[in-house]
PDB file of C-alpha atoms in Angstrom:
ATOM      1  CA  UNK A 109      11.751  41.673 -40.682  1.00  0.00           C
ATOM      2  CA  UNK A 110      15.299  41.616 -42.012  1.00  0.00           C
ATOM      3  CA  UNK A 111      14.075  41.169 -45.571  1.00  0.00           C
ATOM      4  CA  UNK A 112      12.026  44.398 -45.336  1.00  0.00           C
ATOM      5  CA  UNK A 113      14.798  46.722 -44.170  1.00  0.00           C
ATOM      6  CA  UNK A 114      15.237  48.135 -47.660  1.00  0.00           C
ATOM      7  CA  UNK A 115      11.606  49.325 -47.552  1.00  0.00           C
ATOM      8  CA  UNK A 116      12.284  51.243 -44.345  1.00  0.00           C
ATOM      9  CA  UNK A 117      15.394  52.801 -45.897  1.00  0.00           C
ATOM     10  CA  UNK A 118      13.345  53.653 -49.013  1.00  0.00           C
ATOM     11  CA  UNK A 119      10.679  55.356 -46.896  1.00  0.00           C
ATOM     12  CA  UNK A 120      13.352  57.363 -45.062  1.00  0.00           C
ATOM     13  CA  UNK A 121      14.870  58.343 -48.406  1.00  0.00           C
ATOM     14  CA  UNK A 122      11.526  59.558 -49.732  1.00  0.00           C
ATOM     15  CA  UNK A 123      10.767  61.556 -46.573  1.00  0.00           C
ATOM     16  CA  UNK A 124      14.186  63.219 -46.537  1.00  0.00           C
ATOM     17  CA  UNK A 125      13.989  63.908 -50.277  1.00  0.00           C
ATOM     18  CA  UNK A 126      10.557  65.535 -49.935  1.00  0.00           C
ATOM     19  CA  UNK A 127      11.765  67.651 -47.017  1.00  0.00           C
ATOM     20  CA  UNK A 128      14.814  68.805 -48.991  1.00  0.00           C
ATOM     21  CA  UNK A 129      12.748  69.615 -52.069  1.00  0.00           C
ATOM     22  CA  UNK A 130      10.295  71.696 -50.069  1.00  0.00           C
ATOM     23  CA  UNK A 131      12.932  73.542 -48.040  1.00  0.00           C
ATOM     24  CA  UNK A 132      15.572  74.122 -50.726  1.00  0.00           C
ATOM     25  CA  UNK A 133      12.864  74.827 -53.322  1.00  0.00           C
ATOM     26  CA  UNK A 134      11.861  77.875 -51.277  1.00  0.00           C
ATOM     27  CA  UNK A 135      15.373  79.308 -51.527  1.00  0.00           C
ATOM     28  CA  UNK A 136      14.895  81.505 -54.651  1.00  0.00           C
ATOM     29  CA  UNK A 137      11.934  83.304 -53.071  1.00  0.00           C
ATOM     30  CA  UNK A 138      13.771  84.031 -49.829  1.00  0.00           C
ATOM     31  CA  UNK A 139      13.951  87.814 -49.439  1.00  0.00           C
ATOM     32  CA  UNK A 140      17.319  89.581 -49.738  1.00  0.00           C
ATOM     33  CA  UNK A 141      19.638  86.540 -49.815  1.00  0.00           C
ATOM     34  CA  UNK A 142      17.764  83.895 -51.811  1.00  0.00           C
ATOM     35  CA  UNK A 143      19.205  84.806 -55.196  1.00  0.00           C
ATOM     36  CA  UNK A 144      22.723  85.024 -53.759  1.00  0.00           C
ATOM     37  CA  UNK A 145      22.463  81.555 -52.252  1.00  0.00           C
ATOM     38  CA  UNK A 146      21.057  80.101 -55.477  1.00  0.00           C
ATOM     39  CA  UNK A 147      23.938  81.600 -57.504  1.00  0.00           C
ATOM     40  CA  UNK A 148      26.475  80.261 -55.026  1.00  0.00           C
ATOM     41  CA  UNK A 149      24.815  76.838 -55.109  1.00  0.00           C
ATOM     42  CA  UNK A 150      25.036  76.753 -58.910  1.00  0.00           C
ATOM     43  CA  UNK A 151      28.785  77.246 -58.692  1.00  0.00           C
ATOM     44  CA  UNK A 152      29.588  75.037 -55.717  1.00  0.00           C
ATOM     45  CA  UNK A 153      26.843  72.572 -54.778  1.00  0.00           C
ATOM     46  CA  UNK A 154      25.241  70.426 -57.488  1.00  0.00           C
ATOM     47  CA  UNK A 155      23.061  68.572 -54.978  1.00  0.00           C
ATOM     48  CA  UNK A 156      21.645  71.838 -53.620  1.00  0.00           C
ATOM     49  CA  UNK A 157      21.088  73.036 -57.189  1.00  0.00           C
ATOM     50  CA  UNK A 158      19.149  69.848 -57.898  1.00  0.00           C
ATOM     51  CA  UNK A 159      17.009  70.291 -54.799  1.00  0.00           C
ATOM     52  CA  UNK A 160      16.318  73.910 -55.778  1.00  0.00           C
ATOM     53  CA  UNK A 161      15.485  73.074 -59.408  1.00  0.00           C
ATOM     54  CA  UNK A 162      13.103  70.229 -58.580  1.00  0.00           C
ATOM     55  CA  UNK A 163      11.655  71.791 -55.424  1.00  0.00           C
ATOM     56  CA  UNK A 164      10.905  75.181 -57.001  1.00  0.00           C
ATOM     57  CA  UNK A 165       7.897  74.009 -59.030  1.00  0.00           C
ATOM     58  CA  UNK A 166       6.665  71.974 -56.059  1.00  0.00           C
ATOM     59  CA  UNK A 167       6.739  75.058 -53.838  1.00  0.00           C
ATOM     60  CA  UNK A 168       5.109  77.154 -56.555  1.00  0.00           C
ATOM     61  CA  UNK A 169       2.221  74.698 -56.746  1.00  0.00           C
ATOM     62  CA  UNK A 170       1.683  74.535 -52.986  1.00  0.00           C
ATOM     63  CA  UNK A 171       1.766  77.829 -51.111  1.00  0.00           C
ATOM     64  CA  UNK A 172       1.862  75.992 -47.777  1.00  0.00           C
ATOM     65  CA  UNK A 173       5.040  74.213 -48.875  1.00  0.00           C
ATOM     66  CA  UNK A 174       6.539  77.562 -49.875  1.00  0.00           C
ATOM     67  CA  UNK A 175       5.776  79.119 -46.498  1.00  0.00           C
ATOM     68  CA  UNK A 176       7.031  76.030 -44.623  1.00  0.00           C
ATOM     69  CA  UNK A 177      10.289  76.020 -46.584  1.00  0.00           C
ATOM     70  CA  UNK A 178      10.847  79.750 -46.172  1.00  0.00           C
ATOM     71  CA  UNK A 179      10.226  79.499 -42.425  1.00  0.00           C
ATOM     72  CA  UNK A 180      12.670  76.585 -42.068  1.00  0.00           C
ATOM     73  CA  UNK A 181      15.325  78.475 -44.041  1.00  0.00           C
ATOM     74  CA  UNK A 182      14.815  81.662 -42.037  1.00  0.00           C
ATOM     75  CA  UNK A 183      15.092  79.729 -38.769  1.00  0.00           C
ATOM     76  CA  UNK A 184      18.220  77.899 -39.925  1.00  0.00           C
ATOM     77  CA  UNK A 185      20.081  80.628 -41.792  1.00  0.00           C
ATOM     78  CA  UNK A 186      18.781  83.814 -40.164  1.00  0.00           C
ATOM     79  CA  UNK A 187      21.971  84.425 -38.222  1.00  0.00           C
ATOM     80  CA  UNK A 188      24.033  84.314 -41.408  1.00  0.00           C
ATOM     81  CA  UNK A 189      21.868  86.560 -43.591  1.00  0.00           C
ATOM     82  CA  UNK A 190      24.035  89.615 -42.896  1.00  0.00           C
ATOM     83  CA  UNK A 191      27.259  87.825 -43.864  1.00  0.00           C
ATOM     84  CA  UNK A 192      25.657  86.290 -46.961  1.00  0.00           C
ATOM     85  CA  UNK A 193      24.338  89.708 -47.964  1.00  0.00           C
ATOM     86  CA  UNK A 194      27.838  91.239 -47.550  1.00  0.00           C
ATOM     87  CA  UNK A 195      29.622  88.605 -49.649  1.00  0.00           C
ATOM     88  CA  UNK A 196      27.250  86.456 -51.754  1.00  0.00           C
ATOM     89  CA  UNK A 197      30.076  84.394 -53.247  1.00  0.00           C
ATOM     90  CA  UNK A 198      30.677  82.571 -49.943  1.00  0.00           C
ATOM     91  CA  UNK A 199      27.048  81.692 -49.244  1.00  0.00           C
ATOM     92  CA  UNK A 200      27.422  77.922 -49.590  1.00  0.00           C
ATOM     93  CA  UNK A 201      30.641  77.960 -47.576  1.00  0.00           C
ATOM     94  CA  UNK A 202      28.839  79.741 -44.745  1.00  0.00           C
ATOM     95  CA  UNK A 203      25.899  77.362 -44.920  1.00  0.00           C
ATOM     96  CA  UNK A 204      27.968  74.175 -44.775  1.00  0.00           C
ATOM     97  CA  UNK A 205      31.010  75.144 -42.686  1.00  0.00           C
ATOM     98  CA  UNK A 206      29.504  76.830 -39.642  1.00  0.00           C
ATOM     99  CA  UNK A 207      26.591  75.804 -37.449  1.00  0.00           C
ATOM    100  CA  UNK A 208      24.500  78.627 -36.034  1.00  0.00           C
ATOM    101  CA  UNK A 209      21.680  76.774 -34.296  1.00  0.00           C
ATOM    102  CA  UNK A 210      19.834  73.451 -34.114  1.00  0.00           C
ATOM    103  CA  UNK A 211      17.664  74.265 -37.137  1.00  0.00           C
ATOM    104  CA  UNK A 212      20.813  74.885 -39.163  1.00  0.00           C
ATOM    105  CA  UNK A 213      22.290  71.586 -37.977  1.00  0.00           C
ATOM    106  CA  UNK A 214      19.066  69.845 -39.024  1.00  0.00           C
ATOM    107  CA  UNK A 215      19.215  71.503 -42.460  1.00  0.00           C
ATOM    108  CA  UNK A 216      22.763  70.251 -42.990  1.00  0.00           C
ATOM    109  CA  UNK A 217      21.912  66.757 -41.722  1.00  0.00           C
ATOM    110  CA  UNK A 218      18.891  66.322 -43.959  1.00  0.00           C
ATOM    111  CA  UNK A 219      20.846  67.691 -46.925  1.00  0.00           C
ATOM    112  CA  UNK A 220      23.067  64.597 -46.813  1.00  0.00           C
ATOM    113  CA  UNK A 221      20.364  62.207 -45.563  1.00  0.00           C
ATOM    114  CA  UNK A 222      18.691  61.706 -48.937  1.00  0.00           C
ATOM    115  CA  UNK A 223      21.816  60.447 -50.785  1.00  0.00           C
ATOM    116  CA  UNK A 224      22.777  58.346 -47.756  1.00  0.00           C
ATOM    117  CA  UNK A 225      19.362  56.667 -47.538  1.00  0.00           C
ATOM    118  CA  UNK A 226      19.314  56.097 -51.293  1.00  0.00           C
ATOM    119  CA  UNK A 227      22.658  54.310 -51.090  1.00  0.00           C
ATOM    120  CA  UNK A 228      21.504  52.371 -48.028  1.00  0.00           C
ATOM    121  CA  UNK A 229      18.319  51.323 -49.850  1.00  0.00           C
ATOM    122  CA  UNK A 230      20.313  50.008 -52.803  1.00  0.00           C
ATOM    123  CA  UNK A 231      22.739  48.100 -50.565  1.00  0.00           C
ATOM    124  CA  UNK A 232      19.955  46.579 -48.467  1.00  0.00           C
ATOM    125  CA  UNK A 233      17.998  45.623 -51.567  1.00  0.00           C
ATOM    126  CA  UNK A 234      21.006  43.875 -53.088  1.00  0.00           C
ATOM    127  CA  UNK A 235      21.767  42.076 -49.809  1.00  0.00           C
ATOM    128  CA  UNK A 236      18.177  41.121 -48.988  1.00  0.00           C
ATOM    129  CA  UNK A 237      17.552  37.433 -48.258  1.00  0.00           C
ATOM    130  CA  UNK A 238      16.019  35.571 -51.136  1.00  0.00           C
ATOM    131  CA  UNK A 239      13.396  32.886 -50.782  1.00  0.00           C
ATOM    132  CA  UNK A 240      14.731  29.412 -51.436  1.00  0.00           C
ATOM    133  CA  UNK A 241      12.355  26.821 -52.824  1.00  0.00           C
ATOM    134  CA  UNK A 242      13.497  23.286 -52.271  1.00  0.00           C
ATOM    135  CA  UNK A 243      10.384  21.400 -53.250  1.00  0.00           C
ATOM    136  CA  UNK A 244       8.627  23.018 -56.103  1.00  0.00           C
ATOM    137  CA  UNK A 245       7.207  22.136 -59.460  1.00  0.00           C
ATOM    138  CA  UNK A 246       9.622  20.984 -62.122  1.00  0.00           C
ATOM    139  CA  UNK A 247      10.314  23.349 -64.947  1.00  0.00           C
TER     140      UNK A 247
END
């Protein structure tokens, strides 16, 4: 089992990456504050910008993904929409510095989960046990 841990970490990376792409890809189409958050992300958060850029076409292709992402964002950030609308330049600061509810905490956790699981996958793959052949054909 120990030699397969990198596959588990890879699966967790792919799941968290897909979740982030779907949720953050719905950001530009979020009414009232979506464009403000995207502009703030371009200035301050390259990882969020990457999620938005790659997830946008995915959400455009699948309307169910778009609605799922918009619902997750509304649940997580709904309490901060008024403050983001007042001052769009601090949108990313509001998103990552305060925690409004459990959905917002989940959004922040999964934001960092993808890079963490990617790094964990690489480390576990490098440290995986290798098969040792003592009696094999001569080369």
